[in-house]
mmCIF file of C-alpha atoms in Angstrom:
data_model
loop_
_atom_site.group_PDB
_atom_site.id
_atom_site.type_symbol
_atom_site.label_atom_id
_atom_site.label_comp_id
_atom_site.label_asym_id
_atom_site.label_seq_id
_atom_site.Cartn_x
_atom_site.Cartn_y
_atom_site.Cartn_z
ATOM 1 C CA MET Q 10 0.000 0.000 0.000
ATOM 2 C CA THR Q 11 1.366 3.369 -0.963
ATOM 3 C CA SER Q 12 0.300 6.284 1.180
ATOM 4 C CA THR Q 13 0.446 9.853 -0.027
ATOM 5 C CA ASP Q 14 -0.352 11.303 3.382
ATOM 6 C CA TRP Q 15 3.098 12.882 3.443
ATOM 7 C CA LEU Q 16 2.205 14.887 0.335
ATOM 8 C CA ASP Q 17 -1.040 16.000 1.945
ATOM 9 C CA GLN Q 18 0.902 17.180 4.971
ATOM 10 C CA VAL Q 19 2.682 19.819 2.926
ATOM 11 C CA ARG Q 20 0.838 23.121 3.161
ATOM 12 C CA TRP Q 21 0.704 23.960 -0.544
ATOM 13 C CA ASP Q 22 0.048 27.629 -1.230
ATOM 14 C CA GLU Q 23 -2.909 29.108 -3.110
ATOM 15 C CA HIS Q 24 -1.193 28.168 -6.377
ATOM 16 C CA GLY Q 25 -0.563 24.599 -5.213
ATOM 17 C CA LEU Q 26 3.144 25.309 -4.774
ATOM 18 C CA ALA Q 27 5.742 25.186 -2.025
ATOM 19 C CA PRO Q 28 9.104 26.977 -1.929
ATOM 20 C CA VAL Q 29 12.159 24.744 -2.149
ATOM 21 C CA ILE Q 30 15.771 25.370 -1.171
ATOM 22 C CA ALA Q 31 18.475 23.236 -2.764
ATOM 23 C CA GLN Q 32 21.679 22.932 -0.777
ATOM 24 C CA ASP Q 33 24.880 21.178 -1.787
ATOM 25 C CA ALA Q 34 25.083 18.050 0.364
ATOM 26 C CA ALA Q 35 28.861 18.150 0.616
ATOM 27 C CA SER Q 36 29.740 21.833 0.932
ATOM 28 C CA GLY Q 37 26.530 23.059 2.546
ATOM 29 C CA ARG Q 38 26.390 25.929 0.071
ATOM 30 C CA VAL Q 39 22.870 27.024 -0.857
ATOM 31 C CA LEU Q 40 22.636 26.455 -4.599
ATOM 32 C CA MET Q 41 19.235 27.724 -5.660
ATOM 33 C CA PHE Q 42 15.688 28.525 -4.731
ATOM 34 C CA ALA Q 43 12.745 27.128 -6.695
ATOM 35 C CA TRP Q 44 9.193 25.855 -6.398
ATOM 36 C CA MET Q 45 7.503 22.483 -6.420
ATOM 37 C CA ASN Q 46 3.945 21.391 -6.834
ATOM 38 C CA ARG Q 47 2.659 18.104 -5.487
ATOM 39 C CA GLU Q 48 3.644 16.159 -8.598
ATOM 40 C CA ALA Q 49 7.148 17.610 -8.598
ATOM 41 C CA LEU Q 50 7.729 16.596 -4.993
ATOM 42 C CA ALA Q 51 6.242 13.146 -5.580
ATOM 43 C CA GLN Q 52 8.524 12.601 -8.590
ATOM 44 C CA THR Q 53 11.544 13.956 -6.717
ATOM 45 C CA ALA Q 54 10.971 11.481 -3.909
ATOM 46 C CA ALA Q 55 10.236 8.596 -6.267
ATOM 47 C CA THR Q 56 13.185 9.110 -8.619
ATOM 48 C CA GLY Q 57 15.788 10.661 -6.329
ATOM 49 C CA GLN Q 58 16.342 13.414 -8.889
ATOM 50 C CA ALA Q 59 15.134 16.961 -8.287
ATOM 51 C CA VAL Q 60 12.022 17.919 -10.218
ATOM 52 C CA TYR Q 61 10.680 21.444 -9.804
ATOM 53 C CA TRP Q 62 7.711 23.424 -11.072
ATOM 54 C CA SER Q 63 8.669 26.152 -13.490
ATOM 55 C CA ARG Q 64 6.435 29.140 -12.834
ATOM 56 C CA SER Q 65 7.657 30.887 -15.985
ATOM 57 C CA ARG Q 66 7.043 27.911 -18.258
ATOM 58 C CA ASN Q 67 4.122 26.613 -16.201
ATOM 59 C CA LYS Q 68 5.232 23.016 -16.321
ATOM 60 C CA LEU Q 69 7.294 20.401 -14.520
ATOM 61 C CA TRP Q 70 10.988 21.081 -14.799
ATOM 62 C CA ARG Q 71 13.290 18.110 -14.448
ATOM 63 C CA LYS Q 72 16.378 19.939 -13.250
ATOM 64 C CA GLY Q 73 19.139 19.302 -15.755
ATOM 65 C CA GLU Q 74 16.845 18.171 -18.556
ATOM 66 C CA GLU Q 75 18.474 20.685 -20.910
ATOM 67 C CA SER Q 76 21.744 21.497 -19.163
ATOM 68 C CA GLY Q 77 22.641 18.036 -17.904
ATOM 69 C CA HIS Q 78 23.075 19.626 -14.475
ATOM 70 C CA THR Q 79 20.848 17.215 -12.621
ATOM 71 C CA GLN Q 80 20.557 17.045 -8.850
ATOM 72 C CA LEU Q 81 20.778 13.748 -7.014
ATOM 73 C CA VAL Q 82 18.676 14.156 -3.890
ATOM 74 C CA LYS Q 83 20.178 12.882 -0.638
ATOM 75 C CA ASP Q 84 17.731 14.333 1.880
ATOM 76 C CA ILE Q 85 14.265 15.917 1.803
ATOM 77 C CA ARG Q 86 13.174 18.077 4.720
ATOM 78 C CA LEU Q 87 9.988 19.912 5.597
ATOM 79 C CA ASP Q 88 9.932 22.906 7.908
ATOM 80 C CA CYS Q 89 8.042 23.383 11.170
ATOM 81 C CA ASP Q 90 4.883 24.774 9.645
ATOM 82 C CA GLY Q 91 4.975 22.434 6.671
ATOM 83 C CA ASP Q 92 5.180 25.020 3.938
ATOM 84 C CA ALA Q 93 8.827 24.986 2.861
ATOM 85 C CA VAL Q 94 11.082 22.184 1.627
ATOM 86 C CA LEU Q 95 14.846 21.774 1.905
ATOM 87 C CA LEU Q 96 16.791 19.431 -0.358
ATOM 88 C CA ARG Q 97 20.371 18.359 0.082
ATOM 89 C CA VAL Q 98 21.704 17.388 -3.305
ATOM 90 C CA GLU Q 99 24.722 16.270 -5.273
ATOM 91 C CA GLN Q 100 24.947 18.783 -8.091
ATOM 92 C CA ALA Q 101 26.014 17.237 -11.412
ATOM 93 C CA GLY Q 102 28.740 19.244 -13.107
ATOM 94 C CA GLY Q 103 29.122 21.473 -10.068
ATOM 95 C CA ILE Q 104 26.856 24.043 -11.739
ATOM 96 C CA ALA Q 105 23.346 24.750 -10.498
ATOM 97 C CA CYS Q 106 22.715 28.159 -12.086
ATOM 98 C CA HIS Q 107 21.627 28.826 -15.654
ATOM 99 C CA THR Q 108 24.274 31.575 -15.783
ATOM 100 C CA GLY Q 109 26.950 28.876 -15.642
ATOM 101 C CA ARG Q 110 27.863 29.584 -12.040
ATOM 102 C CA GLU Q 111 28.054 27.070 -9.217
ATOM 103 C CA ARG Q 112 24.926 28.549 -7.724
ATOM 104 C CA CYS Q 113 22.319 31.250 -8.112
ATOM 105 C CA PHE Q 114 23.251 33.330 -5.059
ATOM 106 C CA PHE Q 115 26.247 35.061 -6.601
ATOM 107 C CA GLN Q 116 25.218 38.663 -5.935
ATOM 108 C CA GLN Q 117 26.335 40.053 -2.586
ATOM 109 C CA LEU Q 118 25.129 43.286 -1.040
ATOM 110 C CA GLN Q 119 28.143 45.578 -0.622
ATOM 111 C CA ASP Q 120 27.798 49.235 0.340
ATOM 112 C CA GLY Q 121 24.342 49.525 -1.160
ATOM 113 C CA HIS Q 122 25.072 47.640 -4.366
ATOM 114 C CA TRP Q 123 24.651 44.081 -5.527
ATOM 115 C CA GLN Q 124 28.095 42.867 -6.527
ATOM 116 C CA VAL Q 125 28.716 39.735 -8.527
ATOM 117 C CA VAL Q 126 31.189 37.799 -6.375
ATOM 118 C CA GLU Q 127 31.271 34.350 -7.955
ATOM 119 C CA PRO Q 128 32.682 33.369 -11.340
ATOM 120 C CA VAL Q 129 31.047 31.855 -14.392
ATOM 121 C CA LEU Q 130 32.410 28.321 -14.572
ATOM 122 C CA LYS Q 131 31.018 27.498 -18.002
ATOM 123 C CA ASP Q 132 29.643 29.681 -20.764
ATOM 124 C CA PRO Q 133 25.846 29.226 -20.809
ATOM 125 C CA LYS Q 134 26.028 29.018 -24.630
ATOM 126 C CA LEU Q 135 28.049 25.855 -24.215
ATOM 127 C CA ILE Q 136 25.607 24.521 -21.623
ATOM 128 C CA TYR Q 137 22.417 25.045 -23.573
ATOM 129 C CA ASN Q 138 23.461 25.067 -27.228
ATOM 130 C CA LYS Q 139 23.622 21.352 -27.869
ATOM 131 C CA MET U 2 23.659 60.412 -1.114
ATOM 132 C CA THR U 3 21.833 57.255 -0.232
ATOM 133 C CA SER U 4 20.658 55.174 -3.140
ATOM 134 C CA THR U 5 17.901 52.607 -2.842
ATOM 135 C CA ASP U 6 18.489 51.241 -6.329
ATOM 136 C CA TRP U 7 19.512 47.936 -4.777
ATOM 137 C CA LEU U 8 16.055 47.606 -3.227
ATOM 138 C CA ASP U 9 14.450 48.374 -6.569
ATOM 139 C CA GLN U 10 16.547 45.634 -8.145
ATOM 140 C CA VAL U 11 14.824 42.970 -6.085
ATOM 141 C CA ARG U 12 11.916 41.494 -8.016
ATOM 142 C CA TRP U 13 9.249 41.729 -5.314
ATOM 143 C CA ASP U 14 6.277 39.455 -5.924
ATOM 144 C CA GLU U 15 2.660 40.521 -6.404
ATOM 145 C CA HIS U 16 2.368 40.908 -2.620
ATOM 146 C CA GLY U 17 5.528 43.016 -2.433
ATOM 147 C CA LEU U 18 7.441 40.143 -0.848
ATOM 148 C CA ALA U 19 10.538 38.082 -1.562
ATOM 149 C CA PRO U 20 11.408 34.652 -0.132
ATOM 150 C CA VAL U 21 14.371 34.584 2.236
ATOM 151 C CA ILE U 22 16.597 31.705 3.340
ATOM 152 C CA ALA U 23 18.525 32.068 6.598
ATOM 153 C CA GLN U 24 21.633 29.942 6.876
ATOM 154 C CA ASP U 25 23.950 29.573 9.848
ATOM 155 C CA ALA U 26 27.150 31.403 8.919
ATOM 156 C CA ALA U 27 29.382 28.998 10.821
ATOM 157 C CA SER U 28 27.840 25.567 10.269
ATOM 158 C CA GLY U 29 26.176 26.199 6.908
ATOM 159 C CA ARG U 30 22.975 24.623 8.184
ATOM 160 C CA VAL U 31 19.804 26.094 6.712
ATOM 161 C CA LEU U 32 17.917 27.479 9.688
ATOM 162 C CA MET U 33 14.628 28.785 8.360
ATOM 163 C CA PHE U 34 12.641 30.110 5.458
ATOM 164 C CA ALA U 35 10.727 33.374 5.678
ATOM 165 C CA TRP U 36 9.638 36.433 3.730
ATOM 166 C CA MET U 37 10.692 40.044 3.519
ATOM 167 C CA ASN U 38 9.108 43.118 2.086
ATOM 168 C CA ARG U 39 11.102 46.121 0.995
ATOM 169 C CA GLU U 40 11.083 47.694 4.439
ATOM 170 C CA ALA U 41 12.203 44.466 6.111
ATOM 171 C CA LEU U 42 15.168 44.128 3.776
ATOM 172 C CA ALA U 43 16.065 47.790 4.159
ATOM 173 C CA GLN U 44 16.005 47.479 7.955
ATOM 174 C CA THR U 45 17.957 44.227 7.865
ATOM 175 C CA ALA U 46 20.696 45.863 5.834
ATOM 176 C CA ALA U 47 20.696 49.026 7.929
ATOM 177 C CA THR U 48 20.754 47.359 11.352
ATOM 178 C CA GLY U 49 22.574 44.098 10.642
ATOM 179 C CA GLN U 50 19.793 42.210 12.411
ATOM 180 C CA ALA U 51 17.303 40.076 10.483
ATOM 181 C CA VAL U 52 13.881 41.639 10.073
ATOM 182 C CA TYR U 53 11.219 39.651 8.225
ATOM 183 C CA TRP U 54 7.653 40.187 7.137
ATOM 184 C CA SER U 55 5.191 38.040 9.027
ATOM 185 C CA ARG U 56 2.493 36.941 6.603
ATOM 186 C CA SER U 57 0.365 35.533 9.434
ATOM 187 C CA ARG U 58 0.521 38.702 11.532
ATOM 188 C CA ASN U 59 0.807 41.014 8.531
ATOM 189 C CA LYS U 60 3.538 43.125 10.042
ATOM 190 C CA LEU U 61 7.286 43.499 10.325
ATOM 191 C CA TRP U 62 8.812 40.810 12.475
ATOM 192 C CA ARG U 63 12.110 41.637 14.132
ATOM 193 C CA LYS U 64 13.436 38.122 14.497
ATOM 194 C CA GLY U 65 13.964 37.469 18.189
ATOM 195 C CA GLU U 66 11.795 40.346 19.394
ATOM 196 C CA GLU U 67 9.891 37.934 21.643
ATOM 197 C CA SER U 68 12.233 34.964 21.902
ATOM 198 C CA GLY U 69 15.530 36.805 22.153
ATOM 199 C CA HIS U 70 16.733 34.581 19.312
ATOM 200 C CA THR U 71 17.965 37.376 17.113
ATOM 201 C CA GLN U 72 20.010 36.870 13.957
ATOM 202 C CA LEU U 73 23.152 38.881 13.325
ATOM 203 C CA VAL U 74 23.474 39.163 9.562
ATOM 204 C CA LYS U 75 26.922 38.546 8.082
ATOM 205 C CA ASP U 76 26.062 38.356 4.385
ATOM 206 C CA ILE U 77 23.106 39.243 2.161
ATOM 207 C CA ARG U 78 22.832 37.615 -1.253
ATOM 208 C CA LEU U 79 20.396 37.920 -4.146
ATOM 209 C CA ASP U 80 19.851 35.163 -6.674
ATOM 210 C CA CYS U 81 20.327 35.225 -10.424
ATOM 211 C CA ASP U 82 16.839 36.390 -11.282
ATOM 212 C CA GLY U 83 16.643 38.772 -8.347
ATOM 213 C CA ASP U 84 13.663 37.258 -6.608
ATOM 214 C CA ALA U 85 15.147 35.308 -3.689
ATOM 215 C CA VAL U 86 17.420 36.376 -0.839
ATOM 216 C CA LEU U 87 19.965 34.362 1.137
ATOM 217 C CA LEU U 88 21.212 35.490 4.551
ATOM 218 C CA ARG U 89 24.134 34.055 6.438
ATOM 219 C CA VAL U 90 23.581 34.735 10.110
ATOM 220 C CA GLU U 91 24.868 34.195 13.602
ATOM 221 C CA GLN U 92 21.893 32.722 15.445
ATOM 222 C CA ALA U 93 21.574 33.978 19.029
ATOM 223 C CA GLY U 94 20.953 31.164 21.489
ATOM 224 C CA GLY U 95 21.527 28.562 18.769
ATOM 225 C CA ILE U 96 17.769 28.327 18.291
ATOM 226 C CA ALA U 97 16.034 29.643 15.169
ATOM 227 C CA CYS U 98 12.741 27.740 15.356
ATOM 228 C CA HIS U 99 9.708 28.657 17.435
ATOM 229 C CA THR U 100 9.485 24.979 18.454
ATOM 230 C CA GLY U 101 12.713 25.409 20.418
ATOM 231 C CA ARG U 102 14.811 23.542 17.895
ATOM 232 C CA GLU U 103 18.026 24.744 16.294
ATOM 233 C CA ARG U 104 16.205 25.168 13.020
ATOM 234 C CA CYS U 105 12.874 24.750 11.288
ATOM 235 C CA PHE U 106 13.864 21.923 8.919
ATOM 236 C CA PHE U 107 13.669 19.127 11.461
ATOM 237 C CA GLN U 108 11.269 16.835 9.583
ATOM 238 C CA GLN U 109 12.946 14.371 7.230
ATOM 239 C CA LEU U 110 11.186 12.273 4.616
ATOM 240 C CA GLN U 111 11.755 8.605 5.488
ATOM 241 C CA ASP U 112 9.899 5.806 3.723
ATOM 242 C CA GLY U 113 6.919 7.988 2.905
ATOM 243 C CA HIS U 114 6.666 9.670 6.303
ATOM 244 C CA TRP U 115 7.920 12.925 7.756
ATOM 245 C CA GLN U 116 10.036 11.988 10.753
ATOM 246 C CA VAL U 117 11.162 14.462 13.383
ATOM 247 C CA VAL U 118 14.933 13.992 13.472
ATOM 248 C CA GLU U 119 16.167 16.936 15.520
ATOM 249 C CA PRO U 120 15.661 17.573 19.231
ATOM 250 C CA VAL U 121 13.931 20.380 21.072
ATOM 251 C CA LEU U 122 16.725 22.317 22.736
ATOM 252 C CA LYS U 123 14.523 24.524 24.878
ATOM 253 C CA ASP U 124 10.867 24.274 25.847
ATOM 254 C CA PRO U 125 8.965 26.909 23.850
ATOM 255 C CA LYS U 126 7.046 27.784 27.032
ATOM 256 C CA LEU U 127 10.330 28.921 28.520
ATOM 257 C CA ILE U 128 11.214 30.842 25.366
ATOM 258 C CA TYR U 129 8.005 32.812 25.006
ATOM 259 C CA ASN U 130 6.537 32.982 28.521
ATOM 260 C CA LYS U 131 8.537 35.858 29.864
#
């Protein structure tokens, strides 16, 4: 018998989504922030590969489906009030961000400006132009 | 001259909010997920103490104002598309969660169930009943 009670226990928002944080399992660095719907979380748990909901494309987004930068999920957590998810992942290629950087949080507030403080590891043209 | 361009560069959502991840600056553990509006982020940057927007109470929430569990902010990051914020903080008292745990992400998915895998460090009654 397969129970989906655990999916019901997530407090999905008015759009049926929950915010998701992806953290590198080894380094602890926060890689990206995204969203999941119920199906995305179910598939993530079932396959062990991160699947998100793309709000811009309005469809399931198998992380890495275009870039190859998949995320192998080691741990799935839910927060105290059940409305946010934390993943610890192994990031394929060491690149989580579509800009070709290790992660999306590469802009740091410095003296009232957002400064880019992390390098592009791979030209996005080479990531996506296959 | 004080510029607030950096606040304008955040892509606030339709409610004027942005999702915020708070991470322990020393351990790298993700402590909590919350929201900020423009004023909360401005105050966080100005004071060096985390200020969030409470969606349940519909007002600014100076983290620790009741519990004493303030967050000293060491780093403020913005993600690639400008709509999510990452803080690295020093967590006063070593407790970020209102349940008295170190952090809010204490439920782990195990065999189709959310299991509580982190201990209560301090009885919430002792935290809030002052």
